[in-house]
Amino acid sequence: MSTLLSFTRRSLGPVLIAFIGGYLFTWGFVALTVTATVALGWGFHTAEHTAFLLAFPVFLLVFFWLFLSRKTLLTHAIAYGGGVAMTGISIWLQSVLLTQGG
């Protein structure tokens, strides 16, 4: 049983960490892309569809980058920190847009 648990932890750990990091980075990318393109004058649905079309290749690139990287601490800090930063910037930009529009 100990061998199975060790094998599962070694095998699934990097996959789950890369999946969560890729998801977080993609979430921030989509939020920032939609907010920035709406701020530039695009329609909301056009911005949303464009961001969602770009989200799949962005997720795949970040997932494989995190999974295959040898410098795990640096790549995970960039992916996780970048996702949080992009989400925070998009929230700030949304509040700026709402106060200017209202």
mmCIF file of C-alpha atoms in Angstrom:
data_model
loop_
_atom_site.group_PDB
_atom_site.id
_atom_site.type_symbol
_atom_site.label_atom_id
_atom_site.label_comp_id
_atom_site.label_asym_id
_atom_site.label_seq_id
_atom_site.Cartn_x
_atom_site.Cartn_y
_atom_site.Cartn_z
ATOM 1 C CA MET A 1 0.000 0.000 0.000
ATOM 2 C CA SER A 2 2.871 2.346 0.786
ATOM 3 C CA THR A 3 4.331 1.776 -2.677
ATOM 4 C CA LEU A 4 1.035 2.599 -4.362
ATOM 5 C CA LEU A 5 0.662 5.809 -2.355
ATOM 6 C CA SER A 6 4.239 6.832 -3.156
ATOM 7 C CA PHE A 7 3.723 6.093 -6.866
ATOM 8 C CA THR A 8 0.469 8.082 -6.948
ATOM 9 C CA ARG A 9 2.021 11.055 -5.162
ATOM 10 C CA ARG A 10 5.012 11.058 -7.531
ATOM 11 C CA SER A 11 2.852 10.673 -10.624
ATOM 12 C CA LEU A 12 -0.190 12.801 -9.937
ATOM 13 C CA GLY A 13 1.439 15.594 -7.956
ATOM 14 C CA PRO A 14 3.170 17.333 -10.874
ATOM 15 C CA VAL A 15 0.109 16.897 -13.083
ATOM 16 C CA LEU A 16 -2.237 18.463 -10.519
ATOM 17 C CA ILE A 17 0.160 21.323 -9.774
ATOM 18 C CA ALA A 18 0.609 22.050 -13.502
ATOM 19 C CA PHE A 19 -3.155 21.847 -14.070
ATOM 20 C CA ILE A 20 -3.951 24.254 -11.240
ATOM 21 C CA GLY A 21 -1.198 26.657 -12.291
ATOM 22 C CA GLY A 22 -2.301 26.562 -15.918
ATOM 23 C CA TYR A 23 -5.907 27.137 -14.922
ATOM 24 C CA LEU A 24 -5.029 30.062 -12.660
ATOM 25 C CA PHE A 25 -2.826 31.686 -15.308
ATOM 26 C CA THR A 26 -5.494 31.187 -17.981
ATOM 27 C CA TRP A 27 -8.177 32.630 -15.693
ATOM 28 C CA GLY A 28 -6.109 35.779 -15.218
ATOM 29 C CA PHE A 29 -5.303 35.959 -18.930
ATOM 30 C CA VAL A 30 -8.971 35.751 -19.926
ATOM 31 C CA ALA A 31 -10.063 38.284 -17.300
ATOM 32 C CA LEU A 32 -7.381 40.771 -18.328
ATOM 33 C CA THR A 33 -7.942 40.238 -22.049
ATOM 34 C CA VAL A 34 -11.688 40.814 -21.799
ATOM 35 C CA THR A 35 -11.303 43.866 -19.571
ATOM 36 C CA ALA A 36 -8.507 45.426 -21.630
ATOM 37 C CA THR A 37 -10.219 44.920 -24.973
ATOM 38 C CA VAL A 38 -13.491 46.343 -23.654
ATOM 39 C CA ALA A 39 -11.499 49.337 -22.370
ATOM 40 C CA LEU A 40 -10.084 49.734 -25.890
ATOM 41 C CA GLY A 41 -13.587 49.946 -27.318
ATOM 42 C CA TRP A 42 -14.439 46.393 -28.358
ATOM 43 C CA GLY A 43 -17.879 44.988 -27.690
ATOM 44 C CA PHE A 44 -18.090 42.756 -24.629
ATOM 45 C CA HIS A 45 -19.107 39.619 -26.513
ATOM 46 C CA THR A 46 -16.422 40.070 -29.159
ATOM 47 C CA ALA A 47 -13.811 40.511 -26.428
ATOM 48 C CA GLU A 48 -15.133 37.509 -24.525
ATOM 49 C CA HIS A 49 -15.149 35.219 -27.564
ATOM 50 C CA THR A 50 -11.645 36.310 -28.549
ATOM 51 C CA ALA A 51 -10.321 35.669 -25.045
ATOM 52 C CA PHE A 52 -11.969 32.257 -24.882
ATOM 53 C CA LEU A 53 -10.537 31.279 -28.267
ATOM 54 C CA LEU A 54 -7.066 32.201 -27.048
ATOM 55 C CA ALA A 55 -7.554 30.529 -23.663
ATOM 56 C CA PHE A 56 -7.160 26.943 -24.879
ATOM 57 C CA PRO A 57 -3.706 27.344 -26.467
ATOM 58 C CA VAL A 58 -2.568 29.522 -23.545
ATOM 59 C CA PHE A 59 -3.632 26.825 -21.077
ATOM 60 C CA LEU A 60 -1.856 24.099 -23.030
ATOM 61 C CA LEU A 61 1.357 26.098 -23.284
ATOM 62 C CA VAL A 62 1.402 26.978 -19.590
ATOM 63 C CA PHE A 63 0.424 23.442 -18.521
ATOM 64 C CA PHE A 64 3.213 21.807 -20.525
ATOM 65 C CA TRP A 65 5.683 24.510 -19.508
ATOM 66 C CA LEU A 66 4.952 23.885 -15.828
ATOM 67 C CA PHE A 67 4.918 20.122 -16.208
ATOM 68 C CA LEU A 68 8.179 19.851 -18.157
ATOM 69 C CA SER A 69 10.196 22.586 -16.488
ATOM 70 C CA ARG A 70 13.205 21.705 -14.403
ATOM 71 C CA LYS A 71 13.165 25.017 -12.509
ATOM 72 C CA THR A 72 9.867 24.302 -10.813
ATOM 73 C CA LEU A 73 9.992 27.026 -8.183
ATOM 74 C CA LEU A 74 10.649 29.790 -10.716
ATOM 75 C CA THR A 75 8.102 28.610 -13.274
ATOM 76 C CA HIS A 76 5.407 28.020 -10.683
ATOM 77 C CA ALA A 77 6.023 31.440 -9.133
ATOM 78 C CA ILE A 78 5.716 33.061 -12.564
ATOM 79 C CA ALA A 79 2.555 31.152 -13.497
ATOM 80 C CA TYR A 80 0.781 31.449 -10.148
ATOM 81 C CA GLY A 81 1.944 35.019 -9.525
ATOM 82 C CA GLY A 82 1.139 36.051 -13.077
ATOM 83 C CA GLY A 83 -2.362 34.626 -12.820
ATOM 84 C CA VAL A 84 -3.036 36.407 -9.543
ATOM 85 C CA ALA A 85 -1.519 39.661 -10.846
ATOM 86 C CA MET A 86 -3.547 39.584 -14.084
ATOM 87 C CA THR A 87 -6.731 38.898 -12.135
ATOM 88 C CA GLY A 88 -5.999 41.767 -9.749
ATOM 89 C CA ILE A 89 -5.230 44.174 -12.593
ATOM 90 C CA SER A 90 -8.423 43.214 -14.396
ATOM 91 C CA ILE A 91 -10.493 43.780 -11.229
ATOM 92 C CA TRP A 92 -8.890 47.197 -10.818
ATOM 93 C CA LEU A 93 -9.458 48.070 -14.493
ATOM 94 C CA GLN A 94 -13.102 46.955 -14.271
ATOM 95 C CA SER A 95 -13.687 49.237 -11.308
ATOM 96 C CA VAL A 96 -12.068 52.129 -13.186
ATOM 97 C CA LEU A 97 -14.261 51.474 -16.221
ATOM 98 C CA LEU A 98 -17.404 51.260 -14.103
ATOM 99 C CA THR A 99 -16.702 54.519 -12.249
ATOM 100 C CA GLN A 100 -15.976 56.358 -15.519
ATOM 101 C CA GLY A 101 -19.040 54.951 -17.258
ATOM 102 C CA GLY A 102 -21.473 55.667 -14.431
#
